[in-house]
Coordinates of C-alpha atoms and ligand atoms in Angstrom, one line a residue:
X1 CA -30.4 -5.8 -2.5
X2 CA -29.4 -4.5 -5.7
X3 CA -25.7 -3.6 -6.3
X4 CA -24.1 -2.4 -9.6
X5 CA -19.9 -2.6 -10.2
X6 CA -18.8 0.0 -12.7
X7 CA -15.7 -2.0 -14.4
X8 CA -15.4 -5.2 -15.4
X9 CA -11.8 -5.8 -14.5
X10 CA -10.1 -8.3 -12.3
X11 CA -11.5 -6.7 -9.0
X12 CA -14.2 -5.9 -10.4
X13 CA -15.5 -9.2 -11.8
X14 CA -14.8 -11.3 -9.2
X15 CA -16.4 -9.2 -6.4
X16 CA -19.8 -8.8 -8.6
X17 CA -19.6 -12.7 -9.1
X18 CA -18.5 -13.3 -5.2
X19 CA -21.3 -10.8 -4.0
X20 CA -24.1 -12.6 -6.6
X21 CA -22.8 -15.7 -5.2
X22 CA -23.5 -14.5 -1.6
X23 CA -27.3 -13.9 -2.9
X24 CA -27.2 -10.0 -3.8
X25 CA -28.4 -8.9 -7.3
X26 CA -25.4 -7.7 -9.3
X27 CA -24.8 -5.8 -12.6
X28 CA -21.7 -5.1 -14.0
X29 CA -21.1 -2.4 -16.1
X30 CA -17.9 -1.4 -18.9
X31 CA -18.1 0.9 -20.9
X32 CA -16.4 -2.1 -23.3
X33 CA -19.5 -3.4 -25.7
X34 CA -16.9 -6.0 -26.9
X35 CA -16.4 -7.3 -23.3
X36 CA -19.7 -7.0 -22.0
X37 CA -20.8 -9.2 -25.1
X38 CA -18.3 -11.7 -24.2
X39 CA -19.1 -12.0 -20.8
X40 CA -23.0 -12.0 -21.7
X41 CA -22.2 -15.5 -23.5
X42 CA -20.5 -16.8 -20.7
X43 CA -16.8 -15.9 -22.1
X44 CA -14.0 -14.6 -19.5
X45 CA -11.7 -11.7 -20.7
X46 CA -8.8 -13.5 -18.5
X47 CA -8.1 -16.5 -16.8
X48 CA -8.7 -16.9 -13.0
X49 CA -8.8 -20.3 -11.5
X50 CA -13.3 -21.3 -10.4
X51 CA -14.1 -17.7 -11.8
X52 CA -15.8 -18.8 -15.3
X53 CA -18.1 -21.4 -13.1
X54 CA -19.1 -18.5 -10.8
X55 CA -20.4 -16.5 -13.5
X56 CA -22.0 -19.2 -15.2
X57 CA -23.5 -20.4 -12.3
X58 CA -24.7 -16.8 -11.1
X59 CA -25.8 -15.3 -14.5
X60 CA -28.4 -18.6 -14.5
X61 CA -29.4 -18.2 -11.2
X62 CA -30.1 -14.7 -12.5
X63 CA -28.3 -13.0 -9.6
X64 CA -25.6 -11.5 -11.8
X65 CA -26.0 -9.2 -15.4
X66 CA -23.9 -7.4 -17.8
X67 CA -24.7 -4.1 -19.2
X68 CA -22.5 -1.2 -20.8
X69 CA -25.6 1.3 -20.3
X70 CA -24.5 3.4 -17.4
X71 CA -27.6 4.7 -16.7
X72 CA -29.0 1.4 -16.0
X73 CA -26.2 0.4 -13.5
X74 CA -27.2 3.9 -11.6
X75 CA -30.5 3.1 -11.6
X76 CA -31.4 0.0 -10.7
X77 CA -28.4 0.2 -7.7
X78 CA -28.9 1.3 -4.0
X79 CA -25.0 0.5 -4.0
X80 CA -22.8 1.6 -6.3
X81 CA -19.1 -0.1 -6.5
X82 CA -16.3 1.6 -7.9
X83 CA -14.1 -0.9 -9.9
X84 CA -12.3 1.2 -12.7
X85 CA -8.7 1.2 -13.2
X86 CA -6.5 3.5 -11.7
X87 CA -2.6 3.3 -13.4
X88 CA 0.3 5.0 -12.4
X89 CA 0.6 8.6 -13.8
X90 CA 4.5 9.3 -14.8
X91 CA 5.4 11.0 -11.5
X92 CA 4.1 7.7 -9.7
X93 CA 0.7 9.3 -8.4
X94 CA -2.5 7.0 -9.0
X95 CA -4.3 8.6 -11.9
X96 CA -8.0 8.9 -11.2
X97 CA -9.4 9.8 -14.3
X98 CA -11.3 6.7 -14.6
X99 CA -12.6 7.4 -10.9
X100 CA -13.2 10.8 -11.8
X101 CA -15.3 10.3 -14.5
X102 CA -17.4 7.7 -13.2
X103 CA -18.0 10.0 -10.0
X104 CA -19.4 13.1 -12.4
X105 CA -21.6 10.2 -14.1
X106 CA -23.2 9.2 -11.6
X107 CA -24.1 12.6 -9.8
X108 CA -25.2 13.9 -13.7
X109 CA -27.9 10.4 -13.7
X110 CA -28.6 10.5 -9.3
X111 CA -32.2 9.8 -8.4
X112 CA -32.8 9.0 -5.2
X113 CA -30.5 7.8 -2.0
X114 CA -26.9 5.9 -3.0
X115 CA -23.9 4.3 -1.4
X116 CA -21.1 4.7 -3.5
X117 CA -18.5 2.5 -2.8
X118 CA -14.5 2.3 -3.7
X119 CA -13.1 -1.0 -4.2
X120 CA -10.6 0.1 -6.5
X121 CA -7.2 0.9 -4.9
X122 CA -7.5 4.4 -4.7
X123 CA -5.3 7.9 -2.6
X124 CA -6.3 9.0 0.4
X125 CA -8.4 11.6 -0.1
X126 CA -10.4 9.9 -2.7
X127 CA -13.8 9.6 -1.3
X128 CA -13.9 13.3 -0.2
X129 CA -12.9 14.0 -3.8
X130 CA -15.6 11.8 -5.3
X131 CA -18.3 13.3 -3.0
X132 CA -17.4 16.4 -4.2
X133 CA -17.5 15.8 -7.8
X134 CA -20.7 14.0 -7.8
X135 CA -22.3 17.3 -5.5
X136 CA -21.0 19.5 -8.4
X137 CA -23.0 17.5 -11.0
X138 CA -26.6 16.5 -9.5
X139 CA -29.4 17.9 -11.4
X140 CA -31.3 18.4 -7.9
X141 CA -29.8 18.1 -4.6
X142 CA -30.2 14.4 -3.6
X143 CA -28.6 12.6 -0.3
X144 CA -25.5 10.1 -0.9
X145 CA -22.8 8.6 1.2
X146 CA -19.3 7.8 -0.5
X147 CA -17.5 4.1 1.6
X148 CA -14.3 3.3 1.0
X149 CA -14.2 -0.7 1.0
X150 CA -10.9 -1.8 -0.5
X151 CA -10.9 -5.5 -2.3
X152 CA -7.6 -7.7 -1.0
X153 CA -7.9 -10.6 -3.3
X154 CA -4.8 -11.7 -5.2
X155 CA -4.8 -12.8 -8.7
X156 CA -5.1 -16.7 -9.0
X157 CA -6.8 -17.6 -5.8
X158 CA -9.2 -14.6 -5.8
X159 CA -12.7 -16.2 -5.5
X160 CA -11.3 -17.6 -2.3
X161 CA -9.9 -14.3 -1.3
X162 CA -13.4 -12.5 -1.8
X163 CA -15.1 -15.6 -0.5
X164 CA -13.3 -16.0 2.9
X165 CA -11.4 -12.6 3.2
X166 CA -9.3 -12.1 6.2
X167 CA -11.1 -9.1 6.9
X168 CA -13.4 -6.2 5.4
X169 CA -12.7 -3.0 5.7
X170 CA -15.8 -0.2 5.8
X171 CA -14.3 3.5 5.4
X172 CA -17.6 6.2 6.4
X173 CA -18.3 8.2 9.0
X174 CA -22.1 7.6 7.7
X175 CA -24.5 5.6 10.2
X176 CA -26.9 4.4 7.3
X177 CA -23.9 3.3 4.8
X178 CA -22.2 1.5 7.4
X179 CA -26.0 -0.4 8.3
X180 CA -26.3 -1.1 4.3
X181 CA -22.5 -2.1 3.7
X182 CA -23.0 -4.5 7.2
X183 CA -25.5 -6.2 5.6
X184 CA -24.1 -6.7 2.3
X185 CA -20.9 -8.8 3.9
X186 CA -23.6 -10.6 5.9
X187 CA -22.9 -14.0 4.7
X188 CA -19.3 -14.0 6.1
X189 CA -20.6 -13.1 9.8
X190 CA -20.9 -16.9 9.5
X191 CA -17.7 -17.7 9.4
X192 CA -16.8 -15.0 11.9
X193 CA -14.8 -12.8 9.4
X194 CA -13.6 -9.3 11.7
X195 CA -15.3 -6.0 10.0
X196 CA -12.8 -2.6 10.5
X197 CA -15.1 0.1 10.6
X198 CA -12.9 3.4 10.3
X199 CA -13.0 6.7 8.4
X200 CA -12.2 6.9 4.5
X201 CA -9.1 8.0 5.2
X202 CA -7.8 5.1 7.6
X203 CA -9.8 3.0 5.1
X204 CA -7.6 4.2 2.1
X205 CA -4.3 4.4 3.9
X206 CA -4.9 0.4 5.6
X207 CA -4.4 -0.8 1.5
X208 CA -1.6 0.9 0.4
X209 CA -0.3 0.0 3.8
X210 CA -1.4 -3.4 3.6
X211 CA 0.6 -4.0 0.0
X212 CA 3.6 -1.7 0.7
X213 CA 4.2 -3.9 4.0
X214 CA 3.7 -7.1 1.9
X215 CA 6.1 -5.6 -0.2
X216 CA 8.3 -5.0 2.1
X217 CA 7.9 -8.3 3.1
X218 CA 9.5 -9.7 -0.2
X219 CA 12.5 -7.2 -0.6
X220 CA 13.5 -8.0 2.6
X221 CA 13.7 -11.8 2.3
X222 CA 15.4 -11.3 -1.5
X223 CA 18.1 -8.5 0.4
X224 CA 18.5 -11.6 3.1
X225 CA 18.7 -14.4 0.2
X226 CA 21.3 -12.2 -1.5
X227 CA 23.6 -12.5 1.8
X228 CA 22.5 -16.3 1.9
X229 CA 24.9 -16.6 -1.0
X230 CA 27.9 -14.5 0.2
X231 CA 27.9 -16.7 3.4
X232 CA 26.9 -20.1 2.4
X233 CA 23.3 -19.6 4.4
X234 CA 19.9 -21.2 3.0
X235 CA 17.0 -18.7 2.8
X236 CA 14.5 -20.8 3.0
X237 CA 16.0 -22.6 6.6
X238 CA 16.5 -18.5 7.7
X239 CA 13.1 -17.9 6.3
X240 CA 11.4 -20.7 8.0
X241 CA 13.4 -20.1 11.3
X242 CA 12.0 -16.6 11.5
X243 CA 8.6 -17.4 10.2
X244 CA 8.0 -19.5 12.7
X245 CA 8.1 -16.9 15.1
X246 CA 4.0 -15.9 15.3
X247 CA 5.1 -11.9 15.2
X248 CA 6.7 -12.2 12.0
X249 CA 4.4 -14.9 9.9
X250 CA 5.6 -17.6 7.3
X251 CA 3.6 -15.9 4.3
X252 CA 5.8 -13.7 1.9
X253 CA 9.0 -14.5 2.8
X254 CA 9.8 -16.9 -0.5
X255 CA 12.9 -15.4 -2.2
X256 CA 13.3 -14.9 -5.8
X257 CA 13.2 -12.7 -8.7
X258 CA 11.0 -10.0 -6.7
X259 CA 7.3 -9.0 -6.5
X260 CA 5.2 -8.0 -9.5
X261 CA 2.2 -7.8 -10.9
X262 CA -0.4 -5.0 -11.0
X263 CA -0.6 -3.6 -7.8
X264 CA 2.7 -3.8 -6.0
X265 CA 4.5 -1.7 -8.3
X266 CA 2.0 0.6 -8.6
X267 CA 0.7 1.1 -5.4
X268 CA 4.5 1.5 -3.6
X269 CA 4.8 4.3 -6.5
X270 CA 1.0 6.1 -5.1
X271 CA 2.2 5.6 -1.7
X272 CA 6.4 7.0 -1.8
X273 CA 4.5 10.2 -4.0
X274 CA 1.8 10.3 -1.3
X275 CA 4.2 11.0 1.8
X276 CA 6.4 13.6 -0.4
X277 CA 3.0 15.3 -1.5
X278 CA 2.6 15.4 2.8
X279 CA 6.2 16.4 3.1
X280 CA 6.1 12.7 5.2
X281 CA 8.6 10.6 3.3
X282 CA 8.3 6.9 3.1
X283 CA 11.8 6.1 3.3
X284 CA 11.1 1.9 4.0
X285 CA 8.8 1.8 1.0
X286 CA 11.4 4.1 -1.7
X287 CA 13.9 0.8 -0.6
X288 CA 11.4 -2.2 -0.9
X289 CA 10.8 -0.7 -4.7
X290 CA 14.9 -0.3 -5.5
X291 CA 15.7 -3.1 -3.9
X292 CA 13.1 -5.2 -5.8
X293 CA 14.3 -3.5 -9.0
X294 CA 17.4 -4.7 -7.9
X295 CA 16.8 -8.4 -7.6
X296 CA 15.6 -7.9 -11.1
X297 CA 19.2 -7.3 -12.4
X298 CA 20.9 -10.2 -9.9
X299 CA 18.2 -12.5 -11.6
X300 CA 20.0 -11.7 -15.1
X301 CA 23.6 -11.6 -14.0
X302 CA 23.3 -15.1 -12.3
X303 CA 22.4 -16.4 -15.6
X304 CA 25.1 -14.5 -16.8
X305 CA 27.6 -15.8 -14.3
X306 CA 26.2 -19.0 -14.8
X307 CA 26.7 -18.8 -18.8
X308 CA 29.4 -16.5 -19.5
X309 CA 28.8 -14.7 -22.7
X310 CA 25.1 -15.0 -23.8
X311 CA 25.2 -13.9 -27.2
X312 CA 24.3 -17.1 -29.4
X313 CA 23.5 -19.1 -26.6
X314 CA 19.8 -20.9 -26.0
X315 CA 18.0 -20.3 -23.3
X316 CA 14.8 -22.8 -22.1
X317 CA 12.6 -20.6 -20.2
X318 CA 9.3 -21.4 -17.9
X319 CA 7.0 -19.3 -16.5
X320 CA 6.4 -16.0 -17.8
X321 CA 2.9 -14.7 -15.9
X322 CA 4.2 -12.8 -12.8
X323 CA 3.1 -15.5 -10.5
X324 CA 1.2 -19.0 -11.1
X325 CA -2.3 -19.2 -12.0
X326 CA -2.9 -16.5 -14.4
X327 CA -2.1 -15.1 -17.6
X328 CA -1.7 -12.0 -16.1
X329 CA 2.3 -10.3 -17.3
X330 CA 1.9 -7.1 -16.1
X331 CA 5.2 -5.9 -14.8
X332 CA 6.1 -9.6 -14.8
X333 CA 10.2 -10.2 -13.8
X334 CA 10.2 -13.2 -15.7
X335 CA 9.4 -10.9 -19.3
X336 CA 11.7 -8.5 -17.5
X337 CA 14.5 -11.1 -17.1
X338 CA 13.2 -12.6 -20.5
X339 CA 14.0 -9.8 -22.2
X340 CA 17.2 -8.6 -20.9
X341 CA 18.3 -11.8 -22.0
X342 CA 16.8 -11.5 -25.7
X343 CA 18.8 -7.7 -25.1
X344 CA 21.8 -9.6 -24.6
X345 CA 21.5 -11.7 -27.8
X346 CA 20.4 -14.9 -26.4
X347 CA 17.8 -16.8 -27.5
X348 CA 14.9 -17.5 -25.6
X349 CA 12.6 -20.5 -26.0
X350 CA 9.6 -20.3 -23.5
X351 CA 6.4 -21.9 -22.1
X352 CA 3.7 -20.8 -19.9
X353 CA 0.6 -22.8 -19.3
X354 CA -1.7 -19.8 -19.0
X355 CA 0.7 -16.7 -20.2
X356 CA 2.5 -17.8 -23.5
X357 CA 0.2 -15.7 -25.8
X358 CA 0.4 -12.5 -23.9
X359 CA 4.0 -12.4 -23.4
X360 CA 4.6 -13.2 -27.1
X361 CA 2.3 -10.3 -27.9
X362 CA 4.5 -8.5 -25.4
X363 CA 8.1 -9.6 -26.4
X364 CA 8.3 -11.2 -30.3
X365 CA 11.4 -12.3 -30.2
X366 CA 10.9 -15.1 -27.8
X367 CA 10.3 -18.6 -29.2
X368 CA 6.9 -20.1 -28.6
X369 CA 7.5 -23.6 -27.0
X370 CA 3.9 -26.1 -26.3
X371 CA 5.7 -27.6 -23.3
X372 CA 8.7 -28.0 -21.0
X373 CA 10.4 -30.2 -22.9
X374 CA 10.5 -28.7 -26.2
X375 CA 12.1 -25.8 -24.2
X376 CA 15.3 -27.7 -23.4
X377 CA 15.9 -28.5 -26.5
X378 CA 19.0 -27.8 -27.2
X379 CA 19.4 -25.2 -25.1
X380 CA 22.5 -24.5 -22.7
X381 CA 20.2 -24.1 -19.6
X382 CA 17.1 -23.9 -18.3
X383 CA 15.6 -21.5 -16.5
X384 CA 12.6 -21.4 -14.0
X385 CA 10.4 -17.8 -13.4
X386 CA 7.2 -18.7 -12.5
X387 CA 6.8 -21.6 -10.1
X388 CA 3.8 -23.1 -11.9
X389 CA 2.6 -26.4 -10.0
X390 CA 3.5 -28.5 -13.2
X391 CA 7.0 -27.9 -13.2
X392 CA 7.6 -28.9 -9.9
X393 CA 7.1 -32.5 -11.2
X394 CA 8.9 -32.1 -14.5
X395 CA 10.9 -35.4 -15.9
X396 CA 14.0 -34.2 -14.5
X397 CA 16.4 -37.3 -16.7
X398 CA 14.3 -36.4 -19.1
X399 CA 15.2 -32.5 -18.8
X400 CA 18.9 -33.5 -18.7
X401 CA 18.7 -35.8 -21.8
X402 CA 17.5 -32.5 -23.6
X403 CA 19.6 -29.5 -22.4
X404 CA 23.0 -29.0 -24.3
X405 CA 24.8 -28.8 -21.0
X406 CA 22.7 -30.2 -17.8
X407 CA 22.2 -27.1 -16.0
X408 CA 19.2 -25.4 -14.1
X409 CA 18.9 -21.7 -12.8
X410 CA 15.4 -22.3 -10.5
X411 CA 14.6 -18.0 -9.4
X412 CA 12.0 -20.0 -7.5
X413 CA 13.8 -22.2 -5.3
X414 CA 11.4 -25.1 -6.1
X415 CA 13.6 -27.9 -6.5
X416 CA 15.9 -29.3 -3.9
X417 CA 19.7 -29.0 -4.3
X418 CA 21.0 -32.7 -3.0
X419 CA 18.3 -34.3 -5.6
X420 CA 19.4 -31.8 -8.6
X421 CA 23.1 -32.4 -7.9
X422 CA 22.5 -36.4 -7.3
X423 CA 21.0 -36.5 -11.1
X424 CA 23.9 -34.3 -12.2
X425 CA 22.9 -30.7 -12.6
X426 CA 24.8 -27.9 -11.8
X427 CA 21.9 -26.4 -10.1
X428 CA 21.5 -22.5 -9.0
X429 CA 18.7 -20.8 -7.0
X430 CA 18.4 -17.6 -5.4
X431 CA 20.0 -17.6 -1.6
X432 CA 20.7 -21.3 -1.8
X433 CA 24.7 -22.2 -2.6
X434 CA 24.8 -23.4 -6.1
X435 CA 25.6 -27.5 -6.2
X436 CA 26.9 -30.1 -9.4
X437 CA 30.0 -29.3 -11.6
X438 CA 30.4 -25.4 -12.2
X439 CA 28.5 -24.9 -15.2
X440 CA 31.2 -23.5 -17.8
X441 CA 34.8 -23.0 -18.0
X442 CA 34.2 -19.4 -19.8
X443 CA 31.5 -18.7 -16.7
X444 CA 33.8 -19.5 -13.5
X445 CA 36.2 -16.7 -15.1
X446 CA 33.3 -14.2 -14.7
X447 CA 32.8 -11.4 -12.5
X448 CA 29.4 -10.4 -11.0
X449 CA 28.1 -6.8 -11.4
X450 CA 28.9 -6.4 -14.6
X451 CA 25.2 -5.7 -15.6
X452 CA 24.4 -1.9 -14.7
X453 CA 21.2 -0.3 -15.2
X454 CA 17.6 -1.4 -14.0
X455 CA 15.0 -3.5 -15.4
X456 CA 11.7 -3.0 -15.2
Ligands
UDX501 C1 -1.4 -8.4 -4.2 C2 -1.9 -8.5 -2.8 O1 -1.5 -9.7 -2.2 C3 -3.4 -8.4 -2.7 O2 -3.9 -8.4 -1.4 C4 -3.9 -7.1 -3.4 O3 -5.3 -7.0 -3.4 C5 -3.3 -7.0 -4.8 O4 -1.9 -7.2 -4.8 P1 -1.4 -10.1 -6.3 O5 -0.6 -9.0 -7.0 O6 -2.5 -10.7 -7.0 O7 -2.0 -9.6 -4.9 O8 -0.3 -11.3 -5.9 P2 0.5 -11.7 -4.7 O9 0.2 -13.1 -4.4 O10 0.4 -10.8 -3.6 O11 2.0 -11.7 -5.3 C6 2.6 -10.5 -5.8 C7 4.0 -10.7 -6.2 O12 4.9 -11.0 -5.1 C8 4.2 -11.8 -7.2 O13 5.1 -11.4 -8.2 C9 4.8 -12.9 -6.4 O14 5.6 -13.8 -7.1 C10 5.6 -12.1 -5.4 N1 5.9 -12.8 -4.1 C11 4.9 -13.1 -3.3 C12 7.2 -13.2 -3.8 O15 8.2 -13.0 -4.6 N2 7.5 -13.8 -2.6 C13 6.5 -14.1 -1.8 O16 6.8 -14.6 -0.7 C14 5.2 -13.7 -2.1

């Protein structure tokens, strides 16, 4: 079978390299010349752990192409996947342009029968939209069916998200799409993975549903973790004790500087301005997003607390992509907490294995660093964002040999307390009670809450 992706971004990459690997013949298309050159030669336009060997390996086998020529993707496709972008608009809807215009594209160049597919994260309502728009703009009356089939993979483990998803999800009330999207996703009736076959609608509403619960999921341990300190608790024995119970899970209840990312953010914004557009409010969701916003702000005054005043002090800072395992710093909290710091005249001397370019790029004032060490150098603490594998076996005596003052602020609770405070740290992480000597004189005569406003 011949399948096309229209946009070349992270969803929809890796599904066209995950579906070439599964034997299909993919092109992807973007509208970018500059990127489809790139990825022609073999080049990725962002860093995602096994992805560059996929392509590799699938653009030699010649399962999987590039092209910017719409027309050709139309053409040569019986399925058609919708991969474009779709940001949030000011008022927190999901704006479709992107969507929009690809639909009207491909009903102006429709020859012959196609399944169009969504994969991008898109309102409910979407599919009947696109249907409509490509009807409007076919030369000749010519049969179609529009799925909604919404990707789930997270950023730095998503070739084994597409490869062994927890489920797929088919939205159409169409007999012959549902036959031709079964038999894409045949490979993974090998390993038994469950298919939900449901209407667009339910289709659109189980991802936003999906990633608002997830959400949810964080707020709620960070709200919890935020007690955890008022009453000498440990989040992660509370969040073990209740993940072990099989209704609730272990999976997203780490606490720390909240969720981000690209699609969190956005898609509790789409879903909160869905319900009021349905006079249906989603009360739960508006909370998860202020509460996370929150935990942004505690994140900065614990430094503070920890620090006292942090005009002229040096701060070592690692981990700036929102989560390990890509360069990806969209909506990041560590540039958030980053630069609330720099706002608060510190300076800030950072690393990121993956991330360090973009987030210079993003904030200029922070001070390039090549690796953990350099950070501490002379710097009155560390701080720890992103919980990169490599610094959870960082030279900890070497660390302390480094800092100014031997102190450690971990918003990723990777470390353990007793060890920090045996080598002589003051050590603080989020829902944990802080151990070692209190950090400064000036910072034990601090209040919290004295940072207002929101960071984002
Ligand atoms: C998410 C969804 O998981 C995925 O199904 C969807 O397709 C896209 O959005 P992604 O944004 O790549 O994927 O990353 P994810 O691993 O879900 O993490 C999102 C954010 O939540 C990160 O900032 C991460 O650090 C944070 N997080 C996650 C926590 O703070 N605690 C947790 O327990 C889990």
């Amino acid at each position: 079978m011949n399948i096309s992706i229209i946009g070349t971004g992270y969803v929809g990459l890796v599904t066209g390299a995950c579906f070439a690997e599964f034997g299909v013949t993919v092109t992807c298309m973007d509208t970018n010349p500059h990127r489809i050159q790139q990825l022609q030669s073999g080049e990725l336009p962002f860093f995602e752990p096994g992805l560059l060997e996929l392509v590799k390996k699938n653009i030699q086998a010649n399962r999987l192409h590039f092209t910017s020529d719409l027309q050709q993707a139309i053409d040569d496709a019986l399925v058609i996947m919708i991969a474009v972008g779709t940001p949030s608009s000011e008022d927190g809807s999901a704006d479709l342009s992107m969507v929009d215009h690809v639909a009207k594209s491909i009903g102006e160049r429709m020859n012959g029968y196609k399944v169009i597919v969504t994969k991008s994260t898109v309102p409910v309502g979407t599919a009947d939209r696109i249907s409509e728009i490509i009807r409007l703009h076919q030369p000749f009356p010519c049969r179609f069916d529009v799925v909604s089939n919404p990707e789930f993979l997270r950023e730095g483990s998503a070739i084994e998200d597409c490869l062994h998803p927890n489920r797929v999800v088919i939205g159409t009330d169409s007999p012959q799409a549902i036959a031709i999207m079964k038999d894409l996703y045949r490979p993974l009736y090998l390993i038994e993975t469950p298919i939900v076959v449901t209407t667009t609608q339910t289709s659109e509403l189980i991802k936003y549903a999906s990633n608002a619960f997830l959400a949810t999921k964080i707020s709620f341990i960070n709200e919890i973790a935020n007690l955890c300190e008022r009453v000498q608790a440990d989040v992660q024995v509370v969040a073990k004790g209740m993940g072990l119970d099989n209704r609730i899970g272990s999976k997203f209840l780490h606490a720390g500087p909240g969720f981000g990312g690209s699609c969190f953010g956005k898609d509790t914004a789409a879903l909160i301005h869905l319900g009021e557009s349905v006079d249906s409010p989603m009360h739960i969701t508006r909370a998860t997003k202020h509460v996370n916003d929150l935990q942004r702000q505690s994140m900065v005054e614990k430094i503070h607390t920890t620090l006292g005043d942090l005009s002229g002090k040096t701060i070592g800072f690692l981990g700036l992509s929102f989560k390990p395992n890509t360069n990806d710093i969209r909506d990041s909290p560590a540039i958030a907490i980053a630069s609330a710091l720099l706002d608060h005249g510190a300076t800030v001397q950072a690393y990121d294995p993956e991330a360090l370019e973009e987030a210079c790029l993003s904030l200029p004032a922070l001070r390039p660093c090549h690796d953990p060490y350099e950070v501490v150098e002379q710097a009155d603490v560390l701080v720890l964002a992103t919980e990169w594998n490599q610094f959870r076996q960082l030279d900890l005596p070497r660390i302390k040999s480094l800092l100014r003052q031997p102190i450690m602020v971990d918003l990723r609770n990777i470390y353990d307390p007793p060890t920090l405070e045996d080598l002589g740290f003051s050590y603080i992480s989020v829902g944990r009670t802080p151990v070692g000597p209190p950090a400064s004189s000036e910072a034990a005569n601090l209040s919290v809450g004295r940072f207002v406003g929101v960071l984002s």
